[in-house]
Structures are given as structure tokens and as C-alpha cells.
XYZ file of C-alpha atoms in Angstrom:
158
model
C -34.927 8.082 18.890
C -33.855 10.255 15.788
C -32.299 13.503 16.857
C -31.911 12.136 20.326
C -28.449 10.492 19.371
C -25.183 11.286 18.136
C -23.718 14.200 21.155
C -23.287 12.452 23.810
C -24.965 10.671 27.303
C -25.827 14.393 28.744
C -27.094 15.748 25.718
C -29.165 12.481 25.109
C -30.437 12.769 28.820
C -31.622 16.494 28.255
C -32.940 15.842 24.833
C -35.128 13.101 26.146
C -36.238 14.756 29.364
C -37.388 17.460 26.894
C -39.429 15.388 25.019
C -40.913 13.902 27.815
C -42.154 17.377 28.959
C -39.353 18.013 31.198
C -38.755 21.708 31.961
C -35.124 23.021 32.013
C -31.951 20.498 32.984
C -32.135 17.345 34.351
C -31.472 17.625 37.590
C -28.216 16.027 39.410
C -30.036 12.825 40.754
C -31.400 12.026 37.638
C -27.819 11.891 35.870
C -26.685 10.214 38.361
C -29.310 7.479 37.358
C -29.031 7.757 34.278
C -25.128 7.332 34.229
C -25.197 4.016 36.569
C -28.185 2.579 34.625
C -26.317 3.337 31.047
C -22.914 2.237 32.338
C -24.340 -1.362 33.893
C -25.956 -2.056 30.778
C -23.404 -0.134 28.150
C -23.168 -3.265 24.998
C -25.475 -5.903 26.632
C -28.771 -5.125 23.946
C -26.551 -3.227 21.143
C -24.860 -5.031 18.322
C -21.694 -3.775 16.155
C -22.232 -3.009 12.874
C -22.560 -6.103 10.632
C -19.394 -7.120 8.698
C -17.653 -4.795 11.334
C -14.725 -7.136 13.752
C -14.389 -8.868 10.199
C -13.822 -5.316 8.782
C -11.365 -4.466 11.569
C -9.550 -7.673 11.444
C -8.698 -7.201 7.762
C -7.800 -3.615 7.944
C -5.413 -4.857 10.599
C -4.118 -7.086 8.170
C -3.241 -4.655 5.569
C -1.301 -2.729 8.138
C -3.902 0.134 8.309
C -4.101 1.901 11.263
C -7.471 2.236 12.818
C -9.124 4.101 15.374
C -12.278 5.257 17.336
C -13.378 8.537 17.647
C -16.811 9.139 19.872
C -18.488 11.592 21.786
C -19.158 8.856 24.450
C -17.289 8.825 27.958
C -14.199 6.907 27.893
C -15.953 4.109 30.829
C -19.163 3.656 28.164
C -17.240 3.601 24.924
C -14.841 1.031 26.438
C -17.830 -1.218 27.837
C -19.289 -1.080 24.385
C -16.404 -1.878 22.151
C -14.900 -4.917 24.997
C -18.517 -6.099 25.337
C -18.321 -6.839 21.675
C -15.079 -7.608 20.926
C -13.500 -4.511 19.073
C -10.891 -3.201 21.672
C -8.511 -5.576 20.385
C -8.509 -4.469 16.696
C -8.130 -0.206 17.371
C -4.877 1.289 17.488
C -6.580 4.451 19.195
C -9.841 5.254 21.053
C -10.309 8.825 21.484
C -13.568 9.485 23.424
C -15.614 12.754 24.305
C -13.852 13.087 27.908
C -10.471 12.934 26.114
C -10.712 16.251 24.209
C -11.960 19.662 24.763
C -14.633 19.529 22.567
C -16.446 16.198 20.980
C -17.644 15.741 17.349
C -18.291 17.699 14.829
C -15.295 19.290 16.381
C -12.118 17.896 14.214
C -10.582 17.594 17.793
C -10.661 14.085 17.690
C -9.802 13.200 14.728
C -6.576 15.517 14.873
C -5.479 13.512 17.276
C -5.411 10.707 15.268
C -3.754 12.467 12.245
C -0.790 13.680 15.162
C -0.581 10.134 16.901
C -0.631 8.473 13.397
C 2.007 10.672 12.074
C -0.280 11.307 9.054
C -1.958 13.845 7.197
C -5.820 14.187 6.762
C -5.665 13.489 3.135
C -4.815 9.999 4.024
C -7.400 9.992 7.008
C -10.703 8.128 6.109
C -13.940 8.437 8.310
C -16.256 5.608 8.282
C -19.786 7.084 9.313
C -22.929 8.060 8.101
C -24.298 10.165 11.146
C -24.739 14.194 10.313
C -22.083 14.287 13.836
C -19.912 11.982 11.031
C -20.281 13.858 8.177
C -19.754 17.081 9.666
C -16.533 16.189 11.685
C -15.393 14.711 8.054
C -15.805 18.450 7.066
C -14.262 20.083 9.483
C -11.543 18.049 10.162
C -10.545 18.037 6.436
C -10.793 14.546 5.755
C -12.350 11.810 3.441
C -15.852 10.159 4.484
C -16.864 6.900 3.772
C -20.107 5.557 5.072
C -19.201 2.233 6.438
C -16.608 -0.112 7.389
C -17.170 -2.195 4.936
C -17.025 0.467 2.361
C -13.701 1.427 4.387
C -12.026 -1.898 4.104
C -12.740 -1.823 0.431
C -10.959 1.225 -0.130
C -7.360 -0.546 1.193
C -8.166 -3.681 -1.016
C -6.145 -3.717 -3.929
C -7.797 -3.409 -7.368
C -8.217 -6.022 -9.127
């Protein structure tokens, strides 16, 4: 799976046809397939992140605003984060269909520093993904490599 992830349905599709001994593109049919298989089973055999709703809640809680920003089609990102309960705790979901470019493009996250009426020194990224850490970069704004790590930021110090 490493180096299959991380840009998207399409690229994953391609990537894996490759590695399967595929020559060129997938072709039409086959992401077609592809699409209706991922979105019927989009959050039925993955899992959040451990620690993660209990993350959200308490961010919530502090008043921080918090968001989503993936390179996942808005219909499979909102399957996902329903199917496991997150929807309810984001004040923004910006998804790969959304913007003109998806991550490691700051595109995303830009949005969130506009809608927010913030600046990207007050922006943190929770992700440890090169796609994470790279969008972190270019979008000028502090990584953190979890939730949990994220949530312990907006404690206060004891």
C-alpha cells in the first residue's frame, strides 16, 4: 500500500493498475468500478484515528475551530467522516473536488485561513503523511503530527 496513498481515488486507481502490470490509464469502465465499489464501501472496514472524536470534541470545547482538508471527493470524504462520527465536530470540510488543485497545494488550507478569518501562523496541521508535511510547507503553516498532539497544543499549561 505505501506510495499508493495520499493523492487521491484516480491517482490510487492508476498507481495500482501500474503495479499490477497495467499499461497506460485505466480505462473509463474500470473507474467507473472502481468509484461505485469505493463509494458503497467508503468507512465500513476503516477506523478514525485513535483518541480522534475525543480529540475533536475537546478542541470544540476550547472554542477552536477545526477543519478537514483532503484530496478525497467530497461524496467519499463525507461517507468516511459520517460513517464514523466526525461530521458533527468540523467547522469546514474542504475536499479535492472543492479546489483547483488538492494537497500539497496550500489551496486548501487557504481556504481555511480566509473562512476562519485567520492567519497561517495561527493555523495548525495535524498529519504525518509527506502530502501533510508538504502542504504544511507550502501553505506556511505549523505541523503537528496528530490530533492528539493537536489538542495538546490548546490545553493550557499547567
Amino acid at each position: 500500500m505505501r506510495g499508493l496513498l495520499g493523492h487521491g481515488a484516480r491517482e490510487l486507481l492508476r498507481r495500482a493498475y501500474r503495479r499490477a502490470g497495467g499499461e497506460g490509464a485505466p480505462d473509463a469502465k474500470m473507474l467507473r468500478s472502481f468509484e461505485w465499489h469505493y463509494a458503497v464501501h467508503s468507512g465500513r472496514r476503516s477506523r478514525p484515528l485513535p483518541q480522534a472524536p475525543e480529540s475533536l470534541r475537546a478542541l470544540r470545547s476550547l472554542g477552536v475551530a477545526t477543519a478537514v482538508v483532503t484530496n478525497k471527493e467530497t461524496r467519499f470524504a463525507a461517507a468516511v467522516l459520517h460513517a464514523h462520527g466526525l461530521w458533527g465536530f468540523l467547522d469546514a470540510v474542504v475536499c479535492g473536488d472543492m479546489v483547483q488543485q488538492g494537497k500539497p497545494d496550500p489551496l486548501g488550507v487557504e481556504h481555511c485561513v480566509a473562512r476562519f478569518r485567520t492567519t497561517p501562523r495561527r493555523v495548525l496541521l495535524a498529519g504525518e503523511s509527506e502530502i501533510d508535511v508538504a502542504t504544511a510547507c507550502n501553505a506556511g503553516v505549523s505541523l503537528c503530527p496528530s490530533i492528539e498532539a493537536a489538542t495538546r497544543h490548546f490545553l493550557p499549561r499547567s
